[in-house]
XYZ file of C-alpha atoms in Angstrom:
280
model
C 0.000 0.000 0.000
C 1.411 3.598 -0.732
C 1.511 5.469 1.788
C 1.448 9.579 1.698
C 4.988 9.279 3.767
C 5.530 7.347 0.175
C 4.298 10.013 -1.799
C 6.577 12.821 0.082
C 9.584 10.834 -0.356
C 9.085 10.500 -4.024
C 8.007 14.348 -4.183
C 11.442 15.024 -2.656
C 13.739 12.980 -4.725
C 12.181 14.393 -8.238
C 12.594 17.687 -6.597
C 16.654 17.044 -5.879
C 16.855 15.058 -9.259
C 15.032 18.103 -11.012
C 17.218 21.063 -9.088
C 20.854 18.773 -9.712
C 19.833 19.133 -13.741
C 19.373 22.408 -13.814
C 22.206 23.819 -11.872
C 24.333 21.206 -13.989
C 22.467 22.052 -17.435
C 22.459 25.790 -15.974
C 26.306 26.592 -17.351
C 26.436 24.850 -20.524
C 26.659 27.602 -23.480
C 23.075 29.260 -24.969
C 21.867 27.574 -27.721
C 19.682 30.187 -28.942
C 22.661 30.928 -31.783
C 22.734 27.660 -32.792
C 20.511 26.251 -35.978
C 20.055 22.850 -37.904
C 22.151 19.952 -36.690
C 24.154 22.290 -34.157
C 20.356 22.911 -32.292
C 20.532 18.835 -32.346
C 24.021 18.267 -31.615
C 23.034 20.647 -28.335
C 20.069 19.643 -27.211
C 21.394 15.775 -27.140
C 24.079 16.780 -25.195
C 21.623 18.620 -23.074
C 19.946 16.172 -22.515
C 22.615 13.179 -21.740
C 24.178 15.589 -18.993
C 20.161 15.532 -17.579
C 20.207 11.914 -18.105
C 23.880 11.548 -16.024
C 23.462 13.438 -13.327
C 19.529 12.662 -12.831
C 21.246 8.821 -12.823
C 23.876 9.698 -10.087
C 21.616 11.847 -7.872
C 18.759 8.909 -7.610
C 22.184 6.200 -7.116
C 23.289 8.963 -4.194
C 19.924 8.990 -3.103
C 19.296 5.483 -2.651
C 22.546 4.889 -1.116
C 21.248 6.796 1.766
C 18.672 5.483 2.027
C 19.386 2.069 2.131
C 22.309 3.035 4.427
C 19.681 3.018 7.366
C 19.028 -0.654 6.455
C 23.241 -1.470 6.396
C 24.120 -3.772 9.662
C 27.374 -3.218 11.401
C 29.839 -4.701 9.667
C 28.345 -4.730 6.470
C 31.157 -4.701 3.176
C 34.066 -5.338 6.278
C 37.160 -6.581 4.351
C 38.857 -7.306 7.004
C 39.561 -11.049 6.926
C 40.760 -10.414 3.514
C 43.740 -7.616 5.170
C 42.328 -4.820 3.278
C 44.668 -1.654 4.707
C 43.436 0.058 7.555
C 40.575 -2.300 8.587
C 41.052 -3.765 11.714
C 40.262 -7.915 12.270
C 38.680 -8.368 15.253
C 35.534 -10.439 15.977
C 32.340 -7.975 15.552
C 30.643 -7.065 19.139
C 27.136 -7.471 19.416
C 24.699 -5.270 18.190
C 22.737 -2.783 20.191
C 19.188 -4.519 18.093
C 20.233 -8.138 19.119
C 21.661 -7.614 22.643
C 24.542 -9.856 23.882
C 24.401 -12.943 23.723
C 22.573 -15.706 26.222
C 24.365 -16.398 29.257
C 26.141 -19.619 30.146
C 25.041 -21.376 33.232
C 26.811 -23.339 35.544
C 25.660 -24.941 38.576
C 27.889 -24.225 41.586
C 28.787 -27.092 43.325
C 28.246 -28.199 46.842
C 28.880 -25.437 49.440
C 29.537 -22.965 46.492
C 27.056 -19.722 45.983
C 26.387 -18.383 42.410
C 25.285 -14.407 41.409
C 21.806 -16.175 41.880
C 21.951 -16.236 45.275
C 22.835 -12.246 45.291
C 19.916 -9.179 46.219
C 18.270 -8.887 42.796
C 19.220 -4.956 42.475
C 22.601 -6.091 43.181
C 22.636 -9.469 40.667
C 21.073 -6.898 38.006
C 23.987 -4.548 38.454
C 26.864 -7.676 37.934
C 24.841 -8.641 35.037
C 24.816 -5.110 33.162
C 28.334 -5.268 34.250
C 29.024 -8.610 32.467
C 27.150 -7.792 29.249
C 29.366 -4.749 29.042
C 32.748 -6.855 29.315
C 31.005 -8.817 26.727
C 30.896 -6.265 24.209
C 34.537 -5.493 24.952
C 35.684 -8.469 24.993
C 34.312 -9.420 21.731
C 35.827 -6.462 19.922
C 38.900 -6.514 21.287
C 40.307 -10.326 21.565
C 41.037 -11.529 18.413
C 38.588 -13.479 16.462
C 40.639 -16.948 17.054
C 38.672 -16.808 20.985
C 35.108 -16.835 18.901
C 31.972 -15.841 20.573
C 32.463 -14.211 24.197
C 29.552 -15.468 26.492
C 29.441 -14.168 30.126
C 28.715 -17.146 32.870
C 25.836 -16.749 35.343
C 28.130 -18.268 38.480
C 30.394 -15.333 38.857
C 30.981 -11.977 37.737
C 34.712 -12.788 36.922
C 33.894 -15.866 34.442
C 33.681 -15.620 30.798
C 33.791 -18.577 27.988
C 34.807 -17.954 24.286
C 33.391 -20.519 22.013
C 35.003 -20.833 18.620
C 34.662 -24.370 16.243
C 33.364 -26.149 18.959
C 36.266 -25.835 21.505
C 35.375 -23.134 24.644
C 38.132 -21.501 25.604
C 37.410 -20.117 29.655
C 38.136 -16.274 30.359
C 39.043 -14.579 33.315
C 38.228 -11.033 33.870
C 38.522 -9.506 37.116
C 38.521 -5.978 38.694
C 39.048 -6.467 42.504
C 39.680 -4.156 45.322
C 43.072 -4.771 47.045
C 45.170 -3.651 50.176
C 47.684 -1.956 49.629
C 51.135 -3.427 49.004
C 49.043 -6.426 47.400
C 52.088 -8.645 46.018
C 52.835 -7.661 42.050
C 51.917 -10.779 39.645
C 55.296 -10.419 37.372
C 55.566 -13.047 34.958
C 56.854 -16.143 36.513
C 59.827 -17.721 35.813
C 59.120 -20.763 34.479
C 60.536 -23.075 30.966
C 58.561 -22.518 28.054
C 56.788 -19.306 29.573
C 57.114 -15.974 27.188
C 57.116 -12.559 28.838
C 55.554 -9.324 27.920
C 55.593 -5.753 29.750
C 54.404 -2.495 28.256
C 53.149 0.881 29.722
C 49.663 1.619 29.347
C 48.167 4.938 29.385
C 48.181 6.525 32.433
C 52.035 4.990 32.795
C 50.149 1.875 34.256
C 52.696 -0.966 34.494
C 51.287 -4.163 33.185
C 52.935 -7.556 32.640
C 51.595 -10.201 30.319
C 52.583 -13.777 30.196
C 51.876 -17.225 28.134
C 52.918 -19.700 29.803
C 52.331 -23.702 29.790
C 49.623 -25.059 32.621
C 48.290 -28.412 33.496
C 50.366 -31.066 31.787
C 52.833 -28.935 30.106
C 51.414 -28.988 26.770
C 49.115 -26.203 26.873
C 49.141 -22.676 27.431
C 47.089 -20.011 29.050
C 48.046 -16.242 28.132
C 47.253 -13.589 31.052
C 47.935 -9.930 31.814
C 47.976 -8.487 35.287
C 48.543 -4.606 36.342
C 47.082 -2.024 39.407
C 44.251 0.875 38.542
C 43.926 2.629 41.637
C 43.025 0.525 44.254
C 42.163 -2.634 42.543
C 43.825 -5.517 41.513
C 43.044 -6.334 37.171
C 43.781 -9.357 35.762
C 42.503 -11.138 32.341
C 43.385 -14.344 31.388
C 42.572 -16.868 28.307
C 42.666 -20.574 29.091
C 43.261 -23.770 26.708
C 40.884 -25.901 25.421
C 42.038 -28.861 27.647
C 40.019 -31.708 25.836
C 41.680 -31.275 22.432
C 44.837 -29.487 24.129
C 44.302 -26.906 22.159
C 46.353 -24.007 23.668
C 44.799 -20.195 24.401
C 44.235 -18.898 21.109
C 45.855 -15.189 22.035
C 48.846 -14.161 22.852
C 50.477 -12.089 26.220
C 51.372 -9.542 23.557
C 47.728 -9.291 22.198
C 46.901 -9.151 25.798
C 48.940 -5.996 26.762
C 47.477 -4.390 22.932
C 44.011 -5.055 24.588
C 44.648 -3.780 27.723
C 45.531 -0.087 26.066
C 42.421 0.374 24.386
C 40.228 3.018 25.928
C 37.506 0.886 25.787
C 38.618 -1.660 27.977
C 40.306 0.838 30.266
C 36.843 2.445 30.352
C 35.518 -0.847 31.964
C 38.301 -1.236 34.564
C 38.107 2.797 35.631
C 33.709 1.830 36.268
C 34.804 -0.965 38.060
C 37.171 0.481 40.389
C 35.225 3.047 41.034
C 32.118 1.022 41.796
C 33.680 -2.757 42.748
C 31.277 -5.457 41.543
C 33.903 -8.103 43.433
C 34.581 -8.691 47.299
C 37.939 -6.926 48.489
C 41.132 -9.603 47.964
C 42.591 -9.409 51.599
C 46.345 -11.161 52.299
C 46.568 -13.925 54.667
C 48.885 -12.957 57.425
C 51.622 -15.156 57.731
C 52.258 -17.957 59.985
């Protein structure tokens, strides 16, 4: 059914076809000294400059319009390494919300964010689905889909070709003095350090865990008064190790984005204080 918006639009468009001719047809020469196949010669060319720009206004016009319609990502070269496109895994969009949670029973003994105040569960949540969108920009796209996990605030699964890959991401109050995580000194372990804005020490590491033949990747540094760590873990049932590296880590952990996230969270904690055992 056509509708009068319809009728408007179409209204519009003749009028910005009709006003692009004649400015354009506007400065060609007069024609009023011009007789017998001259006139003709003229008014063809007259009217294939009408026809050309009439033809580019409409393809102008319709590219904006159908520009409202054009998803994120839409036309992204990136996977082929077109220049200045950057390959990372696309976020979710603001239509389709994050994706579903993952949910995990806690074992015996064990509380989950179910068992928090509901204003207060709501708030780790909204938390959550933000590190989600983060996360899924920012990681490479080797991690796959980011999915937050229902049993704490911290927990985070990437899910790529089957294989889930768990993530760590945690903001947590500290005392001071709180012991520095510096990469550990261990065979087969790669260490990273860089400066992030701010001149925020951080130290990344991929090292091997469990039987030696995987690896997890982590990076560790202080905002303010809390304690931030992130870490990717293998895929222990096809020892498949984390797919990113400490480097890609510390390149992560620069963005303002993700910086963004750690500033909210220190400023508003969303995990318990970390308090040292005294010795002895």
């Amino acid at each position: 059914m056509v509708t009068h918006e319809d009728h408007t639009d179409d209204r519009a468009a003749a009028l910005l076809v009709r006003d692009a001719m004649d400015r354009a047809t506007a400065e060609l020469p007069a024609m009023t000294d011009l007789v017998g196949p001259a006139r003709a010669q003229g008014l063809r060319r007259r009217a294939r400059v009408r026809a050309a720009i009439g033809g580019a206004v409409l393809a102008v016009a319709g590219l904006g319009l159908a520009g409202a319609f054009v998803l994120p990502g839409d036309g992204d070269k990136g996977a082929t390494g077109s220049p200045g496109v950057i390959d990372v895994a696309a976020p979710p969009t603001t239509s389709s919300g994050p994706p579903p949670p993952i949910h995990l029973e806690p074992s015996p003994g064990e509380s989950s964010m179910a068992d928090l105040p509901p204003a207060e569960r709501a708030r780790q949540e909204n938390f959550q689905n933000q590190a989600v969108g983060v996360l899924q920009q920012l990681l490479p796209p080797s991690v796959g889909t980011v999915q937050r996990i229902d049993l704490n605030v911290r927990h985070y699964q990437g899910t790529k070709d089957g294989k889930a890959f768990h993530i760590l991401f945690s903001v947590r109050p500290s005392e001071p003095g709180t012991a520095h995580q510096a990469c550990r000194n261990i065979k087969g372990t790669v260490c990273s350090k860089a400066t992030l804005p701010g001149g925020i020490e951080a130290d990344a590491w991929t090292s091997p865990i469990n039987n030696g033949n995987v690896t997890e990747s982590r990076v560790w540094f202080r905002y303010g008064t809390s304690s931030v760590s992130l870490s990717v873990g293998p895929h222990d049932a096809s020892n498949t190790s984390a797919p990113v590296t400490a480097q890609q880590l510390l390149d992560l952990a620069k963005s303002t984005a993700f910086l963004d996230l750690v500033k909210a969270a220190d400023r508003d904690p969303v995990e318990e204080m970390q308090r040292t055992a005294p010795a002895g």
